[in-house]
XYZ file of C-alpha atoms in Angstrom:
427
model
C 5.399 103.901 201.029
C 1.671 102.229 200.733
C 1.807 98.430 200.569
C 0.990 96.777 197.360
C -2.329 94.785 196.629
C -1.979 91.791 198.067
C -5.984 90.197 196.572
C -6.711 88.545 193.492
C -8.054 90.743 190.932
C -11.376 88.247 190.995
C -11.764 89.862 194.395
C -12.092 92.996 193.518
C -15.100 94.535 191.812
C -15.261 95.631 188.217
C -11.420 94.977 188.096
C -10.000 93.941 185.002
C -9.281 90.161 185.387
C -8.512 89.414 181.932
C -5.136 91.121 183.098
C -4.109 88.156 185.211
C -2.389 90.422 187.553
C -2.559 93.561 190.346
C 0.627 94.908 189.742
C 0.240 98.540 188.916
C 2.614 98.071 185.836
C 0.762 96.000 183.991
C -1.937 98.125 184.380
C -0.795 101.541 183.493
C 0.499 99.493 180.415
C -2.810 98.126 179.443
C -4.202 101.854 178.746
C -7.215 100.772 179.397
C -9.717 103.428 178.487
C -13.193 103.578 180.228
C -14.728 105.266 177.305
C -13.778 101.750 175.302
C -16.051 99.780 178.131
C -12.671 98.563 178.885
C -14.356 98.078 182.613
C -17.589 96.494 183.628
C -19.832 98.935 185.277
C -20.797 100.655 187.632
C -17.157 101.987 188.833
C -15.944 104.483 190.750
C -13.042 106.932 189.298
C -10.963 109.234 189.753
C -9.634 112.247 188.019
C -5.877 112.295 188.312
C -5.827 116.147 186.774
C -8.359 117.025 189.745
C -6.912 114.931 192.213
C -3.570 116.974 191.759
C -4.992 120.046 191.597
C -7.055 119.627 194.822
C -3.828 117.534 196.795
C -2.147 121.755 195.956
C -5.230 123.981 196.388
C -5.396 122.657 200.030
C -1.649 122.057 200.808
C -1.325 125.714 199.604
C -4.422 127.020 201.754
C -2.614 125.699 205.015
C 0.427 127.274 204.311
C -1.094 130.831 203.285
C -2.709 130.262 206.609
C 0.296 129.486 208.206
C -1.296 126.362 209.800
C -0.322 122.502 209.548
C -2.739 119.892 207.603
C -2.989 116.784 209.128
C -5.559 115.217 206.323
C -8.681 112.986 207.873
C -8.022 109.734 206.527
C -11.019 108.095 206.763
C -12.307 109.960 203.976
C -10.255 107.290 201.197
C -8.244 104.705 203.794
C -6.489 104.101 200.661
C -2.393 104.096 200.923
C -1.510 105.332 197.759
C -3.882 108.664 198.425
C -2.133 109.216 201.907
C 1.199 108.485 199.928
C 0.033 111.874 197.723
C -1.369 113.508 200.405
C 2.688 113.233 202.543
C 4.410 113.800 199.287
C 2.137 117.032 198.705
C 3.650 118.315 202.509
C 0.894 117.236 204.860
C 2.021 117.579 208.220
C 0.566 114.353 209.676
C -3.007 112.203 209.048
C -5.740 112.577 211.089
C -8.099 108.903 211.753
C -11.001 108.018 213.668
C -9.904 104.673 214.870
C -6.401 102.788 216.096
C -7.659 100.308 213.373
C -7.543 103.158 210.507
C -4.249 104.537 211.486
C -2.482 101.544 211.012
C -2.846 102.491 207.523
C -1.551 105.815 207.772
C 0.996 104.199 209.877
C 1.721 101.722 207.206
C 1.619 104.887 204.810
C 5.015 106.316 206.072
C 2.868 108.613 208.217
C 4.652 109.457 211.267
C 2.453 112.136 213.176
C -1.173 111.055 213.899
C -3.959 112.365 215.433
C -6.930 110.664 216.608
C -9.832 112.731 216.510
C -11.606 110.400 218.781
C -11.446 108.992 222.363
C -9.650 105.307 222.944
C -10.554 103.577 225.335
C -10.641 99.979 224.170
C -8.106 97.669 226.172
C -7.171 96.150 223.026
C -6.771 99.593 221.276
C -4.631 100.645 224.014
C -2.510 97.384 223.612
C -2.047 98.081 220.027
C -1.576 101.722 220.504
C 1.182 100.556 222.935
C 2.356 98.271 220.657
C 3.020 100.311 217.149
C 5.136 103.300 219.659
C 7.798 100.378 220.461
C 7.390 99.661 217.153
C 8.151 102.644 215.608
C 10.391 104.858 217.936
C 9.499 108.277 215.793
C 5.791 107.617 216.143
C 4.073 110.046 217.926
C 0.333 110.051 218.856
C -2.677 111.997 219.815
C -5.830 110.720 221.036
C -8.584 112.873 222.354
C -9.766 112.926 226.101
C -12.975 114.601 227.089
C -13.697 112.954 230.696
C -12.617 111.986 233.888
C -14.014 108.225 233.558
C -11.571 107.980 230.711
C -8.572 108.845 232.199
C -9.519 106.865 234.913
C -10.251 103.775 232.542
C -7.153 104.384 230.505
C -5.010 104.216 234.103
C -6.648 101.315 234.977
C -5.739 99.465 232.478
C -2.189 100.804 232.574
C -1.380 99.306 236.049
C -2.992 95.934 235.041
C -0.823 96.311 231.934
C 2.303 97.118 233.855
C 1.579 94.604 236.383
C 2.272 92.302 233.629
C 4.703 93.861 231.560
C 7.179 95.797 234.259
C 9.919 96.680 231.781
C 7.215 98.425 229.253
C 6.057 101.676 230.748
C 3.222 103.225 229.581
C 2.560 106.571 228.037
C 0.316 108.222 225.728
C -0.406 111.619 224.084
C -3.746 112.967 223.971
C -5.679 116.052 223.003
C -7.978 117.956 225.683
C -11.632 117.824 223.564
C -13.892 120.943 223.547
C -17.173 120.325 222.571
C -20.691 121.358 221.441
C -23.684 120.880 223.904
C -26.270 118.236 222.249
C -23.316 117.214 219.848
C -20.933 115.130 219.727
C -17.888 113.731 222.514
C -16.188 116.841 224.312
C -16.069 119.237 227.264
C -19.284 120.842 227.600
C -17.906 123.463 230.402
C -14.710 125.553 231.066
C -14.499 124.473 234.306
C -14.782 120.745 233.487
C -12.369 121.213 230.991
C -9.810 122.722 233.144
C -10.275 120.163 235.789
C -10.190 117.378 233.325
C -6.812 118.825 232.193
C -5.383 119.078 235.666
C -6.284 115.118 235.950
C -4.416 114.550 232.575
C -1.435 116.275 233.775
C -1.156 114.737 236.622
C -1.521 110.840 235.346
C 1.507 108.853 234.965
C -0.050 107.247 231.918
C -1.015 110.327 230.203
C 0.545 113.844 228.376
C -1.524 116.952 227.236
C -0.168 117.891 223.492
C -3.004 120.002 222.943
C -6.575 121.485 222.498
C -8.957 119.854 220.454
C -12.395 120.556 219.109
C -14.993 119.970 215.775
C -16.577 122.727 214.493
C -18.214 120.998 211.342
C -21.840 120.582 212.859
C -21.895 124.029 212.931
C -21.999 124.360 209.246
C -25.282 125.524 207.523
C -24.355 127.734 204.770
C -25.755 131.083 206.703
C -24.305 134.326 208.181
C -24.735 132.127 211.370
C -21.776 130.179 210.738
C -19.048 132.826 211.676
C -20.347 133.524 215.381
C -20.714 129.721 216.040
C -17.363 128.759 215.097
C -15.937 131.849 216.776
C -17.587 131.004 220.071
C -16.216 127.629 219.655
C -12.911 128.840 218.868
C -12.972 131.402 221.825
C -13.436 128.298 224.176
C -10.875 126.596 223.179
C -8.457 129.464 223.473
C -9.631 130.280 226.810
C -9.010 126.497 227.950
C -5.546 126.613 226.535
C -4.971 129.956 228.154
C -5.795 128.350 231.696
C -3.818 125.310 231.381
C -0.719 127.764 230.128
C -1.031 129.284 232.711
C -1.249 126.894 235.601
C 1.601 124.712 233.064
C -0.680 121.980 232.666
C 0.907 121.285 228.973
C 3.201 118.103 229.207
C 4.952 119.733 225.416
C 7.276 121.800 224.571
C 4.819 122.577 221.528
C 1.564 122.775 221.966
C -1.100 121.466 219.281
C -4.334 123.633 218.560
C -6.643 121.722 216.192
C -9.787 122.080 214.355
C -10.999 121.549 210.781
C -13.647 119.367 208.950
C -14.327 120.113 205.468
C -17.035 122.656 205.493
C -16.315 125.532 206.947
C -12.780 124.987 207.502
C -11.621 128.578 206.938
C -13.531 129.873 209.543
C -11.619 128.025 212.127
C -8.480 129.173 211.279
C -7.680 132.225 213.572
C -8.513 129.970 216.368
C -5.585 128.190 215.343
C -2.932 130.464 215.478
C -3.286 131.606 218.680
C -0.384 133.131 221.118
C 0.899 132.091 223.976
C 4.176 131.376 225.807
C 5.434 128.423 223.749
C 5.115 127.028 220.120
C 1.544 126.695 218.851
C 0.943 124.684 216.029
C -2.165 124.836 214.380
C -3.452 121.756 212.713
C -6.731 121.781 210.043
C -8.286 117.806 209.590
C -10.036 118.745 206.510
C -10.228 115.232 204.585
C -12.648 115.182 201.849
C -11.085 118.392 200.195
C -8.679 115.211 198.260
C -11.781 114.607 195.950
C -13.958 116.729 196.691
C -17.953 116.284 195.321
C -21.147 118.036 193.574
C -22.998 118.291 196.341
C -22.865 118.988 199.905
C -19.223 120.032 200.166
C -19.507 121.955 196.674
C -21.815 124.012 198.637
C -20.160 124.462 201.306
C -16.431 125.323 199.303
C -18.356 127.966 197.241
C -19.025 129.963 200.410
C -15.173 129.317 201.440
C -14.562 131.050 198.344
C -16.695 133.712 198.574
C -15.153 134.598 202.158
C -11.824 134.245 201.290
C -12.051 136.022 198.159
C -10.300 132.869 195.973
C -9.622 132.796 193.046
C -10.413 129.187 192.221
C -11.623 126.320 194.658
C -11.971 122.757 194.849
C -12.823 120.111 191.718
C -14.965 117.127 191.862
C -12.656 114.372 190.975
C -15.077 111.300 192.116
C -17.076 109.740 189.509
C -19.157 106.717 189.816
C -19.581 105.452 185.699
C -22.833 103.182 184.848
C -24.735 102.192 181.943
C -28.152 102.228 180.789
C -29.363 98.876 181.467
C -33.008 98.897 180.443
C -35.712 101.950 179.625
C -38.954 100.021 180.437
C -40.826 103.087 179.855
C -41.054 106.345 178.805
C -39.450 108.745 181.296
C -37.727 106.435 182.752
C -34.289 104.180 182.465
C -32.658 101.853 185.016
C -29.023 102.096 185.515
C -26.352 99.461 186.792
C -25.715 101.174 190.073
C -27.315 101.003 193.230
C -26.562 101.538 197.469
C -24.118 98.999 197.314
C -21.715 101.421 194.959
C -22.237 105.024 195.408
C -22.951 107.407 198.688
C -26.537 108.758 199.684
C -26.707 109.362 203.136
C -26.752 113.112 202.175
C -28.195 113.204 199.095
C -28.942 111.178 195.957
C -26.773 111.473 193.043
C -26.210 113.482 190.292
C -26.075 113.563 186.941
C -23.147 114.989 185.880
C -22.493 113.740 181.956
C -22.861 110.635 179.859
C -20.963 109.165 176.937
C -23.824 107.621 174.264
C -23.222 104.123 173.113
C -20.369 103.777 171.380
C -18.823 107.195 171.429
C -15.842 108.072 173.040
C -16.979 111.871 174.127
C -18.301 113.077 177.174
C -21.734 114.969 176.395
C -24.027 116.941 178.875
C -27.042 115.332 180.101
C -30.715 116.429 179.706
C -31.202 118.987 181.933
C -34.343 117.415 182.929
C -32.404 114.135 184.069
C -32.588 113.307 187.701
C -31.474 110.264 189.814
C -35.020 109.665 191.952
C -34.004 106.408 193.928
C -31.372 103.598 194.495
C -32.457 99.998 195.333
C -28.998 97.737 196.351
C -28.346 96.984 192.404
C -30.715 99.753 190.396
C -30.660 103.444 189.871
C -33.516 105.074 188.845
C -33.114 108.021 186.490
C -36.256 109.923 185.391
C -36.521 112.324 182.408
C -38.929 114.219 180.029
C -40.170 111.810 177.906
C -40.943 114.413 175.318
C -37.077 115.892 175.381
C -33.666 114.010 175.167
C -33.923 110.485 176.269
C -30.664 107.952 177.248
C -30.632 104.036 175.291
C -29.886 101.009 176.606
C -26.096 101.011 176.428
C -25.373 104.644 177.427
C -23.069 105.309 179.949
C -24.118 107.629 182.624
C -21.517 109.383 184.973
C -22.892 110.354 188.201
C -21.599 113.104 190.544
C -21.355 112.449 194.368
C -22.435 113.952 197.728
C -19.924 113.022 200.406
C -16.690 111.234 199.045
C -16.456 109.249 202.651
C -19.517 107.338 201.649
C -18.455 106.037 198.443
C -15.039 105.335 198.923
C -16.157 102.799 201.736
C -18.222 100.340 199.021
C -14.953 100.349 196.464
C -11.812 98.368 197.206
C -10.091 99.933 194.399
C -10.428 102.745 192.262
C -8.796 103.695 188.571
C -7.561 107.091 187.978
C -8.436 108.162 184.711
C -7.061 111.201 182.935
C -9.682 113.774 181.319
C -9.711 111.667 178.142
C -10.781 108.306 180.172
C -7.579 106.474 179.960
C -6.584 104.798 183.275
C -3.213 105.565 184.700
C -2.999 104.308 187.727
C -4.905 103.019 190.470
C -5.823 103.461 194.410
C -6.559 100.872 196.687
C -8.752 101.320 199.917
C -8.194 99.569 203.258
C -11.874 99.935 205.220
């Protein structure tokens, strides 16, 4: 189970310190409602009827697939989402550093892959450390070079040297990767020699193919080939290290999945060979979803898989009109220090007018132009419907992973703004 919030609420942003307490009672009692201004603003939200609905969409994807989801953590490093995310049937929970899996760790989580290379001596300690810890722990890491291993069984022998009665020995994930990309074997040949290295260390097991297909992604007929070509690499790795028994498992992990063009990797997946495969998806931000860049993306998952329904925003960031200095233009309470835009600026997405407790659509001609740290900037047609100081404004998101990081906690609302509950983040 996560562990509870352990800061005072004066610590954390926006939270409600009139309540004179964390404890997630006393705050589901409160039924505080952010339509009331019950909250100061800007603040981030969640939908709990969205949240749900994506935590199934995707747990249900996997297993139509008949593939394992080990959810990207990073996206929310908060407890009480990876709590959800276990409870819904994830396999494991994928991180990008030792430090972040502690969380998951911490979480109940129990399988964890590190999409990532360690190195680090004191990563390696603490990697050590939390497998004594936890006898049922098992984790991946990813290797992609000789120098690695090398490093890694260095550092082993000076660790043994001083610690004789606690061996030393890790999983880890054979990385494929994209030339001009990111980490990863650029060659077949590398690859298979790297594997034969990895086999053959006393410090070190091969679980497993790895690879990233998410650079890939741009929305085109393009898409398919590149990830298949990918996909085809990796099989043809794991093919030669079947065959020369280079796998230290008696099942062997295939994994792949960001959360773009996650479908596409798939078949890749679930390939055959002489002994268990299990294919593992990393998609992470499919837990909130957003409006921009992965709303794009999803829509084309749709349109391939021929679905029904997809994926549902359920990050908000809520702010208020704080002045309208001129015509055509208003300044909200939200800036770069509370809401993503390394992909794009926010949106839009609704507003509740001063003193009403309704959700109303915004003038289609509104449009978030720039953040400073503390100030959005939202420009409009003078001449049509214009927001007043006091207004809230709700603005939609482009990349959940960006936004999460500024928040140390999070309500989740219901669709009639009451909070329920809330999530706590651990960046």
């Amino acid at each position: 189970m996560s562990d509870p919030l352990s800061i005072q609420a004066c610590t954390l942003k926006h939270f409600p310190a009139e309540l004179g307490t964390t404890a997630p009672e006393a705050f589901a009692a409160a039924r505080l409602n952010v339509y009331d201004n019950a909250f100061a603003f800007p603040l981030a939200v969640l939908n709990q009827p969205a949240l749900e609905h994506n935590l199934q969409w995707m747990q249900r994807f996997a297993r139509d697939k008949g593939v394992s989801l080990a959810p990207h953590g990073k996206t929310t490093m908060s407890p009480e989402l990876f709590d959800q995310q276990l409870a819904a049937g994830a396999w494991g929970l994928t991180f990008a550093t030792l430090f972040q899996a502690q969380t998951g760790i911490r979480a109940g989580a129990r399988r964890i892959i590190i999409a990532n290379q360690v190195i680090c001596d004191a990563d390696l300690r603490q990697l050590q450390s939390l497998l004594q810890m936890h006898p049922d722990l098992q984790v991946w890491f990813l290797v992609d070079s000789m120098e690695q291993v090398g490093y890694i069984e260095a550092w082993a022998k000076r660790y043994g040297d001083s610690n004789p009665q606690r061996p030393v020995r890790f999983d880890c994930l054979l990385e494929i990767g994209i030339a001009g990309q990111r980490t990863g074997c650029r060659e077949f040949e590398q690859a298979l020699a790297l594997a034969r290295c990895v086999h053959q260390s006393p410090v070190l097991a091969l679980g497993g193919i790895e690879c990233y297909e998410g650079n890939l992604a741009t929305d085109t007929e393009k898409d398919k080939p590149a990830v298949d070509a990918l996909m085809s690499r990796c099989e043809a790795v794991a093919r030669a290290c079947e065959q020369q028994q280079l796998f230290d498992s008696d099942e062997i992990i295939i994994s792949a999945g960001g959360s773009a063009i996650f479908d596409l990797v798939v078949p890749g997946l679930k390939i055959s060979l002489n002994r268990p495969v299990r294919g593992v998806l990393r998609s992470g931000c499919y837990i909130t979803h957003d409006h921009g860049v992965y709303q794009r993306h999803l829509a084309k998952v749709q349109e391939r898989e021929h679905l029904q329904e997809s994926l549902r925003p359920a990050l908000e960031v809520w702010t208020m009109v704080q002045s309208v200095p001129e015509p055509g233009l208003a300044l909200l309470t939200c800036g770069k220090r509370d809401i993503s835009y390394d992909l794009t600026l926010p949106f839009v997405t609704g507003y509740a007018p001063v003193g009403e407790r309704v959700r109303s659509a915004p003038g289609a001609t509104w449009q978030i132009t720039g953040l400073n740290d503390q100030h959005a900037y939202l420009h409009f047609d003078a001449a049509g419907p214009a927001p007043v100081v006091g207004d809230r404004i709700i603005l939609g998101i482009s990349h959940p992973c960006t936004t999460f990081d500024k928040w140390k906690w999070m309500p989740v609302i219901d669709d009639n703004g009451q909070a329920r509950s809330y999530i706590t983040t651990r960046f």
